[in-house]
Tab-separated table of C-alpha atoms in Angstrom:
chain	number	residue	atom	x	y	z
Q	111	UNK	CA	-18.218	8.507	-4.497
Q	112	UNK	CA	-19.007	12.012	-5.184
Q	113	UNK	CA	-21.277	13.904	-2.634
Q	114	UNK	CA	-21.510	10.840	-0.408
Q	115	UNK	CA	-23.676	11.328	2.487
Q	116	UNK	CA	-22.338	9.840	5.978
Q	117	UNK	CA	-24.920	9.181	9.060
Q	118	UNK	CA	-23.627	11.484	11.802
Q	119	UNK	CA	-25.979	10.755	14.216
Q	120	UNK	CA	-28.673	13.369	14.204
Q	121	UNK	CA	-27.442	14.455	10.704
Q	122	UNK	CA	-25.939	13.363	7.493
Q	123	UNK	CA	-22.788	15.042	6.702
Q	124	UNK	CA	-21.970	15.446	3.075
Q	125	UNK	CA	-18.464	14.487	1.687
Q	126	UNK	CA	-17.378	16.102	-1.631
Q	127	UNK	CA	-15.642	12.970	-2.432
Q	128	UNK	CA	-15.695	9.672	-0.189
Q	129	UNK	CA	-13.098	6.821	-0.905
Q	130	UNK	CA	-14.570	3.418	0.319
Q	131	UNK	CA	-10.943	2.124	0.632
Q	132	UNK	CA	-9.814	3.655	4.146
Q	133	UNK	CA	-13.360	5.724	4.450
Q	134	UNK	CA	-11.607	8.681	3.536
Q	135	UNK	CA	-13.659	12.296	2.717
Q	136	UNK	CA	-11.703	14.563	0.254
Q	137	UNK	CA	-13.021	17.953	0.377
Q	138	UNK	CA	-12.251	20.535	-2.278
Q	139	UNK	CA	-11.774	23.763	-0.967
Q	140	UNK	CA	-12.257	26.203	-3.816
Q	141	UNK	CA	-11.440	29.880	-3.652
Q	142	UNK	CA	-15.152	30.846	-5.245
Q	143	UNK	CA	-17.136	28.884	-2.205
Q	144	UNK	CA	-14.830	28.443	0.893
Q	145	UNK	CA	-13.311	32.053	1.342
Q	146	UNK	CA	-16.164	33.312	3.448
Q	147	UNK	CA	-16.349	33.254	7.292
Q	148	UNK	CA	-19.388	31.417	7.015
Q	149	UNK	CA	-18.061	28.529	4.709
Q	150	UNK	CA	-14.791	28.450	6.733
Q	151	UNK	CA	-17.289	27.858	9.864
Q	152	UNK	CA	-19.374	25.312	7.995
Q	153	UNK	CA	-16.202	23.361	6.654
Q	154	UNK	CA	-14.667	23.031	9.743
Q	155	UNK	CA	-17.792	21.864	11.510
Q	156	UNK	CA	-18.217	19.265	9.157
Q	157	UNK	CA	-14.807	18.045	8.979
Q	158	UNK	CA	-14.381	17.730	12.881
Q	159	UNK	CA	-17.910	15.885	12.987
Q	160	UNK	CA	-16.325	13.386	10.230
Q	161	UNK	CA	-13.232	13.210	12.025
Q	162	UNK	CA	-15.157	12.446	15.365
Q	163	UNK	CA	-16.853	9.451	13.606
Q	164	UNK	CA	-13.448	8.253	12.694
Q	165	UNK	CA	-13.401	9.410	8.994
Q	166	UNK	CA	-10.172	11.088	7.839
Q	167	UNK	CA	-10.583	14.323	6.074
Q	168	UNK	CA	-8.258	15.276	3.391
Q	169	UNK	CA	-8.419	18.998	1.997
Q	170	UNK	CA	-7.403	19.929	-1.477
Q	171	UNK	CA	-7.202	23.484	-2.695
Q	172	UNK	CA	-7.252	24.626	-6.292
Q	173	UNK	CA	-3.541	25.229	-5.833
Q	174	UNK	CA	-2.958	21.713	-5.022
Q	175	UNK	CA	-5.116	20.479	-7.826
Q	176	UNK	CA	-3.354	22.567	-10.467
Q	177	UNK	CA	0.070	22.012	-9.467
Q	178	UNK	CA	1.037	18.311	-10.159
Q	179	UNK	CA	3.585	18.281	-7.590
Q	180	UNK	CA	1.413	19.480	-4.941
Q	181	UNK	CA	-1.282	17.127	-6.012
Q	182	UNK	CA	1.107	14.139	-5.681
Q	183	UNK	CA	1.878	14.856	-2.172
Q	184	UNK	CA	-1.838	15.052	-1.478
Q	185	UNK	CA	-2.178	11.493	-3.110
Q	186	UNK	CA	0.752	10.267	-1.077
Q	187	UNK	CA	-1.237	11.424	2.040
Q	188	UNK	CA	-4.275	9.620	0.695
Q	189	UNK	CA	-2.366	6.497	0.021
Q	190	UNK	CA	-0.840	6.463	3.610
Q	191	UNK	CA	-4.343	6.431	4.924
Q	192	UNK	CA	-5.321	3.700	2.852
Q	193	UNK	CA	-2.175	1.863	3.958
Q	194	UNK	CA	-0.810	1.995	0.199
Q	195	UNK	CA	2.276	2.992	-1.054
Q	196	UNK	CA	1.741	5.031	-4.224
Q	197	UNK	CA	3.932	3.650	-6.818
Q	198	UNK	CA	4.925	4.948	-10.160
Q	199	UNK	CA	5.992	2.500	-12.974
Q	200	UNK	CA	5.591	4.377	-15.967
Q	201	UNK	CA	8.860	5.741	-17.654
Q	202	UNK	CA	8.784	9.430	-18.305
Q	203	UNK	CA	5.760	9.783	-15.753
Q	204	UNK	CA	6.923	13.540	-14.386
Q	205	UNK	CA	7.095	14.672	-18.096
Q	206	UNK	CA	3.903	12.816	-18.938
Q	207	UNK	CA	1.900	14.205	-15.954
Q	208	UNK	CA	3.255	17.770	-16.660
Q	209	UNK	CA	2.063	17.530	-20.204
Q	210	UNK	CA	-1.514	16.058	-19.016
Q	211	UNK	CA	-1.534	19.036	-16.532
Q	212	UNK	CA	-1.116	21.559	-19.004
Q	213	UNK	CA	-3.418	20.186	-21.350
Q	214	UNK	CA	-6.200	20.329	-18.794
Q	215	UNK	CA	-5.213	23.505	-16.812
Q	216	UNK	CA	-3.712	25.410	-19.390
C-alpha cells in the first residue's frame, strides 16, 4: 500500500510503501527530496517512531532501485523480515532481469 498511514499515538506516520505481510515500511530515499538536512532529520524521526512501534523500516535508494543486483539484496532482506525465502525458479532469470532493468531505466 502506497502512502499508508500508521497510527503512532499522537500523530499519523506515513509510509512510502507498507507491506501488510510482516508490517514493513519501505522508504524510498530519492536524491532530489531527501538530501537536505531537514529531510534527513524528518526521515530519521519518522523511521525511529515506526521502529518504536515494532514496524521494520527498509530504506531503498535510487542506486538500489536502478541496480538489479542491489535491488535483489533489498528484496532478500524484505523476505527475511517476512519470514519468507526469496526463490527464483525462472530459467535465465538474471538475463531476463537485466533486460527488464535496461528497458525500464535506460
